[in-house]
Amino acid sequence: MQKNNIINEYWENLYSKEKNYNSIKSKIKNQINIKRKIINTAAILLIVITLGTTSSIIYAKKNWNEEYEEYLNRYIASAKSSVSLETVNENAENLNMDYIYNDGIGVKINSLLITDYTCKIDVDFKFSDEYFNNEYEAFEFGYAIYDDNNNIYEVYERNKYNAGQFLQYEKKLCRELGIKYNTKKAISLAKGGSLNTISMEPGNTIMRLGLRATNKFPRSKKLYIRIFDIGYALVNYSPVNETEVKIESSEDFQLSNSEWQFEIEIPDKFYDKTYTELELAKEINGIEIEKATLSDTELVLIINSNYSMIEILKGIYISDDSGNIYTLSGMSDNNELKLIYNIGNNTLDKKLFLNLDIPKYNINEKVELVKY
């Protein structure tokens, strides 16, 4: 799911409670500055100023506390659904789970896959007849994922205009888990997420939730998955130019304000995956492959170079001896550049090549990746 940054910014500006609180504080500050001038001529107004300022601060705090209390009292369709993983083909982990129903909607987790840098979760939705219509192509949901050590993998809130009780879910989850919330520092382990439709049939939609780790996902004993705010938003907009759009009208359809919670037990064998270390058959001037690891589901390259990483990213790809081209599927730049490709151990019967075509540095190389 590719997000429209312009629309996102519009929604955030319109419905950011955080900005509302900041706005209140800003007004308080302005009131103080103005009233301080008045104090010089009428000291008696000090009491009024103090009371007015204190009341505004208390109001902002009360507003947040009330919102958090509403969050705690939200309806949860299933407090826990503990499921053990069963290994199936291609390293996917199947979950033997029944639908959990509420508001005419059944939800279950079909499968889970976690590697060092990737997390994929297939979420299955079953709808009663009155819910389904063609507008479900815009179908979305909010989600929160964290583990038994309170590591938050990712929190996502559905794009819409009337976010209601699900606004600022990450902030509320942090308070619930006893984690210090910081607006200036990323709390989630993942660097963004994606939602893709696996199948869509009358009464049944399956979505794949994909995450990429900023560093590495931990080896957790339990994973908690929360699904909430199921619905869709319809937006009519017209293009202003190549990068901007104008929103003409919008309407949000929330199918349920309930929340589904799943607790998944992860056995040790889940992490016993096969890794193959690779290296370049010959050196490439100015490019160092610090590490190349091939797992059942992905190839991860850690690259060091004095060249511009932007130029490298423009001209790097993986190919095999059958002529297949593998382009970048994810990356991370937390202290080191990690490039991720959707290539699994099942490709070991083919020769893999690292290709670099960087005219700026006169680099045009095709070097085989061989077992270390």
Short mmCIF file of C-alpha atoms in Angstrom, two decimals:
data_model
loop_
_atom_site.label_atom_id
_atom_site.label_comp_id
_atom_site.label_asym_id
_atom_site.label_seq_id
_atom_site.Cartn_x
_atom_site.Cartn_y
_atom_site.Cartn_z
CA MET A 1 0.00 0.00 0.00
CA GLN A 2 1.63 3.21 -1.13
CA LYS A 3 0.61 6.15 1.00
CA ASN A 4 -0.07 9.63 -0.33
CA ASN A 5 2.10 11.93 1.78
CA ILE A 6 0.07 15.00 0.92
CA ILE A 7 -3.22 13.46 2.03
CA ASN A 8 -1.54 12.02 5.13
CA GLU A 9 -0.24 15.45 6.06
CA TYR A 10 -3.70 16.96 5.56
CA TRP A 11 -5.30 14.38 7.84
CA GLU A 12 -2.61 14.73 10.47
CA ASN A 13 -2.99 18.50 10.55
CA LEU A 14 -6.75 18.24 10.74
CA TYR A 15 -7.04 15.59 13.43
CA SER A 16 -3.79 15.65 15.42
CA LYS A 17 -4.78 15.80 19.09
CA GLU A 18 -1.09 16.32 19.85
CA LYS A 19 -1.18 19.55 17.85
CA ASN A 20 -4.40 20.54 19.57
CA TYR A 21 -2.69 20.19 22.94
CA ASN A 22 0.29 22.17 21.65
CA SER A 23 -2.11 24.79 20.38
CA ILE A 24 -3.66 25.08 23.83
CA LYS A 25 -0.22 25.48 25.38
CA SER A 26 0.70 28.06 22.76
CA LYS A 27 -2.43 30.08 23.59
CA ILE A 28 -1.57 29.79 27.27
CA LYS A 29 1.91 31.18 26.59
CA ASN A 30 0.48 34.07 24.58
CA GLN A 31 -2.01 34.82 27.36
CA ILE A 32 0.80 34.93 29.89
CA ASN A 33 2.89 37.33 27.79
CA ILE A 34 -0.04 39.71 27.27
CA LYS A 35 -1.21 39.59 30.86
CA ARG A 36 2.28 40.20 32.23
CA LYS A 37 2.09 43.66 30.64
CA ILE A 38 -1.24 44.22 32.35
CA ILE A 39 0.28 43.24 35.70
CA ASN A 40 2.58 46.23 35.52
CA THR A 41 -0.45 48.51 35.68
CA ALA A 42 -2.88 46.33 37.59
CA ALA A 43 -1.21 43.83 39.92
CA ILE A 44 -4.58 42.63 41.12
CA LEU A 45 -5.06 40.73 37.84
CA LEU A 46 -2.29 38.31 38.86
CA ILE A 47 -4.84 36.03 40.50
CA VAL A 48 -6.96 35.98 37.34
CA ILE A 49 -3.93 35.24 35.17
CA THR A 50 -2.79 32.41 37.43
CA LEU A 51 -6.23 30.86 37.59
CA GLY A 52 -6.77 31.19 33.83
CA THR A 53 -3.40 29.68 32.97
CA THR A 54 -3.72 26.83 35.45
CA SER A 55 -7.24 26.05 34.24
CA SER A 56 -6.04 25.76 30.64
CA ILE A 57 -3.19 23.42 31.59
CA ILE A 58 -5.56 21.29 33.68
CA TYR A 59 -8.03 21.21 30.78
CA ALA A 60 -5.39 19.90 28.33
CA LYS A 61 -4.29 17.24 30.82
CA LYS A 62 -7.88 16.28 31.64
CA ASN A 63 -8.66 16.02 27.95
CA TRP A 64 -5.81 13.52 27.43
CA ASN A 65 -6.69 11.54 30.57
CA GLU A 66 -10.32 11.26 29.48
CA GLU A 67 -9.25 10.10 26.05
CA TYR A 68 -6.96 7.49 27.59
CA GLU A 69 -9.76 6.25 29.85
CA GLU A 70 -11.98 5.81 26.79
CA TYR A 71 -9.17 3.81 25.21
CA LEU A 72 -8.92 1.52 28.25
CA ASN A 73 -12.69 0.96 28.18
CA ARG A 74 -12.90 0.16 24.45
CA TYR A 75 -14.57 -3.10 23.45
CA ILE A 76 -12.15 -5.96 22.83
CA ALA A 77 -13.59 -8.80 20.77
CA SER A 78 -11.12 -11.34 22.12
CA ALA A 79 -8.79 -10.66 25.00
CA LYS A 80 -6.44 -13.47 24.04
CA SER A 81 -6.17 -16.15 21.41
CA SER A 82 -3.09 -18.25 22.11
CA VAL A 83 -1.94 -20.29 19.15
CA SER A 84 1.13 -22.43 18.55
CA LEU A 85 2.88 -22.21 15.20
CA GLU A 86 2.95 -25.07 12.73
CA THR A 87 5.68 -25.08 10.10
CA VAL A 88 4.49 -25.48 6.51
CA ASN A 89 6.15 -25.13 3.10
CA GLU A 90 8.57 -22.37 2.15
CA ASN A 91 9.18 -21.39 5.74
CA ALA A 92 5.72 -19.84 6.13
CA GLU A 93 4.25 -20.45 9.54
CA ASN A 94 0.61 -21.48 9.46
CA LEU A 95 -1.68 -20.62 12.37
CA ASN A 96 -4.44 -23.11 13.06
CA MET A 97 -7.02 -20.56 14.19
CA ASP A 98 -10.77 -20.02 13.99
CA TYR A 99 -12.38 -16.70 13.15
CA ILE A 100 -13.17 -14.49 16.13
CA TYR A 101 -16.48 -12.72 15.44
CA ASN A 102 -17.86 -9.40 16.55
CA ASP A 103 -20.16 -6.86 14.85
CA GLY A 104 -20.73 -9.38 12.05
CA ILE A 105 -17.00 -9.46 11.25
CA GLY A 106 -14.72 -12.45 11.77
CA VAL A 107 -10.96 -11.94 12.04
CA LYS A 108 -8.13 -14.45 12.27
CA ILE A 109 -4.39 -14.58 11.61
CA ASN A 110 -3.61 -17.06 8.83
CA SER A 111 0.18 -17.06 8.92
CA LEU A 112 3.22 -15.42 10.44
CA LEU A 113 6.76 -15.11 9.12
CA ILE A 114 9.60 -13.38 10.96
CA THR A 115 13.24 -13.16 9.91
CA ASP A 116 15.93 -10.83 11.19
CA TYR A 117 14.69 -8.01 8.98
CA THR A 118 11.21 -9.01 7.79
CA CYS A 119 7.84 -9.64 9.39
CA LYS A 120 4.86 -10.79 7.32
CA ILE A 121 1.40 -11.41 8.75
CA ASP A 122 -1.64 -12.55 6.74
CA VAL A 123 -4.87 -11.25 8.30
CA ASP A 124 -8.12 -12.91 7.21
CA PHE A 125 -11.46 -11.05 7.40
CA LYS A 126 -14.87 -12.70 7.05
CA PHE A 127 -17.90 -10.43 6.55
CA SER A 128 -21.60 -11.11 6.82
CA ASP A 129 -23.60 -10.35 3.66
CA GLU A 130 -24.80 -6.90 4.68
CA TYR A 131 -21.24 -5.63 5.06
CA PHE A 132 -19.78 -6.44 1.69
CA ASN A 133 -19.87 -4.13 -1.35
CA ASN A 134 -17.58 -3.08 -4.17
CA GLU A 135 -16.20 -0.15 -2.20
CA TYR A 136 -14.08 -2.58 -0.17
CA GLU A 137 -11.25 -2.03 -2.64
CA ALA A 138 -10.38 0.83 -0.29
CA PHE A 139 -10.48 -1.54 2.69
CA GLU A 140 -8.01 -0.85 5.54
CA PHE A 141 -7.55 -1.43 9.24
CA GLY A 142 -5.40 -0.19 12.09
CA TYR A 143 -2.94 -2.49 13.78
CA ALA A 144 -0.44 -2.65 16.63
CA ILE A 145 2.24 -5.31 17.02
CA TYR A 146 4.48 -5.81 20.05
CA ASP A 147 6.15 -8.65 21.94
CA ASP A 148 6.39 -10.00 25.49
CA ASN A 149 9.31 -7.65 26.24
CA ASN A 150 7.21 -4.63 25.20
CA ASN A 151 9.19 -4.10 22.00
CA ILE A 152 6.78 -2.30 19.68
CA TYR A 153 7.18 -3.58 16.13
CA GLU A 154 4.78 -1.11 14.53
CA VAL A 155 1.56 0.84 15.12
CA TYR A 156 -0.53 1.95 12.17
CA GLU A 157 -3.67 4.09 12.19
CA ARG A 158 -6.03 4.03 9.25
CA ASN A 159 -6.10 7.10 7.02
CA LYS A 160 -9.37 8.92 7.55
CA TYR A 161 -10.98 12.13 8.78
CA ASN A 162 -12.80 11.11 11.96
CA ALA A 163 -10.22 8.97 13.77
CA GLY A 164 -12.17 8.99 17.05
CA GLN A 165 -10.96 6.74 19.85
CA PHE A 166 -8.17 5.25 17.74
CA LEU A 167 -6.32 8.53 17.31
CA GLN A 168 -2.81 8.51 18.84
CA TYR A 169 -2.94 4.76 19.38
CA GLU A 170 0.85 4.47 19.70
CA LYS A 171 0.92 7.07 22.48
CA LYS A 172 -1.86 5.25 24.34
CA LEU A 173 -0.19 1.87 23.86
CA CYS A 174 3.05 3.25 25.28
CA ARG A 175 1.22 4.48 28.36
CA GLU A 176 -0.51 1.11 28.73
CA LEU A 177 2.80 -0.77 28.50
CA GLY A 178 4.72 1.68 30.70
CA ILE A 179 6.95 2.93 27.85
CA LYS A 180 8.09 6.54 27.74
CA TYR A 181 6.56 8.17 24.68
CA ASN A 182 8.78 10.47 22.63
CA THR A 183 7.42 12.33 19.62
CA LYS A 184 10.94 13.11 18.37
CA LYS A 185 12.29 9.56 18.50
CA ALA A 186 10.97 6.51 16.69
CA ILE A 187 9.64 3.88 19.08
CA SER A 188 8.77 1.18 16.55
CA LEU A 189 11.33 -1.41 15.50
CA ALA A 190 10.04 -1.33 11.94
CA LYS A 191 10.68 1.39 9.43
CA GLY A 192 7.25 1.75 7.91
CA GLY A 193 4.83 -0.97 6.92
CA SER A 194 2.74 -2.09 3.98
CA LEU A 195 -0.73 -3.55 3.49
CA ASN A 196 -1.36 -5.58 0.35
CA THR A 197 -4.45 -7.48 -0.74
CA ILE A 198 -3.82 -11.21 -1.09
CA SER A 199 -7.37 -12.08 -2.11
CA MET A 200 -10.74 -10.35 -2.21
CA GLU A 201 -13.94 -12.31 -2.66
CA PRO A 202 -17.54 -11.63 -1.62
CA GLY A 203 -17.56 -11.86 2.16
CA ASN A 204 -13.85 -12.59 2.52
CA THR A 205 -10.74 -10.41 2.29
CA ILE A 206 -7.16 -11.46 3.12
CA MET A 207 -4.54 -8.76 3.64
CA ARG A 208 -0.77 -9.16 4.04
CA LEU A 209 0.85 -6.90 6.58
CA GLY A 210 4.57 -6.44 5.86
CA LEU A 211 7.23 -4.83 8.06
CA ARG A 212 10.94 -4.14 7.57
CA ALA A 213 13.17 -3.88 10.64
CA THR A 214 15.24 -0.76 11.19
CA ASN A 215 17.90 -2.92 12.82
CA LYS A 216 16.80 -6.47 13.69
CA PHE A 217 13.63 -7.99 15.07
CA PRO A 218 14.22 -9.70 18.44
CA ARG A 219 13.70 -13.39 19.11
CA SER A 220 10.50 -13.12 21.09
CA LYS A 221 8.59 -15.76 23.03
CA LYS A 222 5.20 -14.16 22.35
CA LEU A 223 3.89 -11.76 19.77
CA TYR A 224 0.79 -9.65 20.35
CA ILE A 225 -1.24 -8.51 17.35
CA ARG A 226 -4.09 -6.02 17.67
CA ILE A 227 -6.51 -5.31 14.84
CA PHE A 228 -8.79 -2.30 15.19
CA ASP A 229 -10.73 0.39 13.34
CA ILE A 230 -11.80 -1.79 10.41
CA GLY A 231 -13.24 0.23 7.55
CA TYR A 232 -12.47 2.27 4.47
CA ALA A 233 -12.31 5.91 3.39
CA LEU A 234 -13.39 7.26 0.03
CA VAL A 235 -11.65 10.42 -1.18
CA ASN A 236 -12.31 12.48 -4.29
CA TYR A 237 -9.39 14.68 -5.27
CA SER A 238 -8.14 16.54 -8.31
CA PRO A 239 -4.49 17.00 -9.32
CA VAL A 240 -2.96 20.45 -8.76
CA ASN A 241 0.37 19.56 -10.34
CA GLU A 242 2.66 16.54 -10.57
CA THR A 243 3.24 16.39 -6.81
CA GLU A 244 0.12 17.96 -5.26
CA VAL A 245 -3.55 17.09 -5.14
CA LYS A 246 -6.60 18.98 -3.94
CA ILE A 247 -9.14 17.09 -1.82
CA GLU A 248 -12.61 17.76 -3.18
CA SER A 249 -14.63 15.55 -0.81
CA SER A 250 -14.23 12.57 1.47
CA GLU A 251 -16.26 10.15 3.52
CA ASP A 252 -15.18 7.55 6.04
CA PHE A 253 -16.93 4.24 6.71
CA GLN A 254 -16.04 2.53 9.97
CA LEU A 255 -17.35 -1.04 9.96
CA SER A 256 -16.57 -1.67 13.62
CA ASN A 257 -15.14 0.25 16.57
CA SER A 258 -14.18 -2.99 18.34
CA GLU A 259 -10.68 -4.36 18.69
CA TRP A 260 -9.39 -7.89 18.08
CA GLN A 261 -6.38 -9.06 20.11
CA PHE A 262 -4.25 -12.11 19.37
CA GLU A 263 -1.48 -13.61 21.46
CA ILE A 264 0.84 -15.89 19.50
CA GLU A 265 3.26 -18.22 21.24
CA ILE A 266 6.49 -18.56 19.29
CA PRO A 267 8.50 -21.75 19.90
CA ASP A 268 12.30 -21.74 19.67
CA LYS A 269 12.20 -23.83 16.48
CA PHE A 270 10.50 -20.90 14.75
CA TYR A 271 13.87 -19.11 14.65
CA ASP A 272 15.87 -22.17 13.59
CA LYS A 273 16.17 -21.07 10.01
CA THR A 274 18.91 -21.95 7.54
CA TYR A 275 21.32 -19.15 6.71
CA THR A 276 23.99 -19.24 3.99
CA GLU A 277 26.86 -16.76 4.07
CA LEU A 278 27.99 -15.44 0.67
CA GLU A 279 30.88 -13.32 -0.58
CA LEU A 280 32.00 -11.74 -3.83
CA ALA A 281 34.10 -13.94 -6.12
CA LYS A 282 36.35 -10.92 -6.67
CA GLU A 283 36.73 -7.46 -5.14
CA ILE A 284 35.03 -4.37 -6.57
CA ASN A 285 37.08 -1.20 -6.25
CA GLY A 286 35.54 1.19 -3.69
CA ILE A 287 32.71 -1.19 -2.72
CA GLU A 288 32.92 -3.51 0.28
CA ILE A 289 30.31 -6.19 0.95
CA GLU A 290 30.71 -6.46 4.70
CA LYS A 291 28.20 -9.29 4.89
CA ALA A 292 25.91 -11.19 2.52
CA THR A 293 23.41 -13.53 4.18
CA LEU A 294 20.92 -15.69 2.31
CA SER A 295 18.02 -17.07 4.35
CA ASP A 296 14.95 -19.07 3.36
CA THR A 297 13.17 -15.89 2.35
CA GLU A 298 15.64 -13.08 1.64
CA LEU A 299 19.14 -11.98 0.75
CA VAL A 300 20.57 -9.25 2.99
CA LEU A 301 23.65 -7.29 1.90
CA ILE A 302 25.53 -4.97 4.25
CA ILE A 303 27.54 -2.50 2.18
CA ASN A 304 30.33 -0.07 3.02
CA SER A 305 31.62 2.47 0.50
CA ASN A 306 33.10 5.94 0.21
CA TYR A 307 30.92 6.51 -2.83
CA SER A 308 27.53 8.18 -2.66
CA MET A 309 25.00 5.63 -1.44
CA ILE A 310 22.34 7.32 -3.55
CA GLU A 311 24.37 6.63 -6.69
CA ILE A 312 24.97 3.04 -5.59
CA LEU A 313 21.24 2.48 -5.01
CA LYS A 314 20.49 3.74 -8.50
CA GLY A 315 22.68 1.13 -10.11
CA ILE A 316 22.67 -1.97 -7.89
CA TYR A 317 20.68 -5.16 -8.47
CA ILE A 318 20.98 -8.95 -8.25
CA SER A 319 20.66 -11.33 -11.19
CA ASP A 320 20.99 -15.07 -11.72
CA ASP A 321 22.26 -17.29 -14.53
CA SER A 322 18.69 -17.80 -15.78
CA GLY A 323 18.35 -14.12 -16.60
CA ASN A 324 16.10 -13.23 -13.65
CA ILE A 325 16.55 -9.74 -12.20
CA TYR A 326 15.99 -9.10 -8.47
CA THR A 327 15.48 -5.49 -7.46
CA LEU A 328 15.60 -3.98 -4.00
CA SER A 329 12.63 -4.91 -1.79
CA GLY A 330 13.71 -3.12 1.39
CA MET A 331 16.56 -1.33 3.08
CA SER A 332 17.76 0.01 6.41
CA ASP A 333 20.32 2.71 7.16
CA ASN A 334 20.65 2.40 10.93
CA ASN A 335 24.44 2.97 11.26
CA GLU A 336 25.06 0.76 8.20
CA LEU A 337 23.40 0.27 4.83
CA LYS A 338 21.45 -2.98 4.58
CA LEU A 339 19.88 -3.95 1.27
CA ILE A 340 17.18 -6.63 1.22
CA TYR A 341 16.14 -8.74 -1.77
CA ASN A 342 13.32 -11.29 -2.04
CA ILE A 343 15.64 -14.20 -2.80
CA GLY A 344 15.56 -17.44 -0.82
CA ASN A 345 17.82 -20.44 -0.23
CA ASN A 346 15.88 -22.25 -2.97
CA THR A 347 17.89 -20.19 -5.50
CA LEU A 348 21.19 -21.81 -4.46
CA ASP A 349 20.96 -24.14 -7.44
CA LYS A 350 21.46 -21.01 -9.57
CA LYS A 351 24.40 -18.65 -9.78
CA LEU A 352 23.72 -15.26 -8.22
CA PHE A 353 25.46 -12.08 -9.38
CA LEU A 354 25.87 -8.64 -7.86
CA ASN A 355 25.48 -6.03 -10.60
CA LEU A 356 26.72 -2.45 -10.29
CA ASP A 357 26.21 0.10 -13.07
CA ILE A 358 27.34 3.50 -11.76
CA PRO A 359 28.47 5.80 -14.63
CA LYS A 360 29.42 8.61 -12.23
CA TYR A 361 32.26 6.47 -10.84
CA ASN A 362 32.97 4.53 -14.05
CA ILE A 363 31.79 1.31 -12.40
CA ASN A 364 30.20 -1.42 -14.50
CA GLU A 365 30.65 -4.76 -12.75
CA LYS A 366 28.94 -8.14 -12.64
CA VAL A 367 30.45 -10.34 -9.92
CA GLU A 368 29.24 -13.74 -8.74
CA LEU A 369 28.14 -14.21 -5.13
CA VAL A 370 29.63 -17.49 -3.94
CA LYS A 371 29.38 -19.44 -0.68
CA TYR A 372 31.68 -18.08 2.00
#
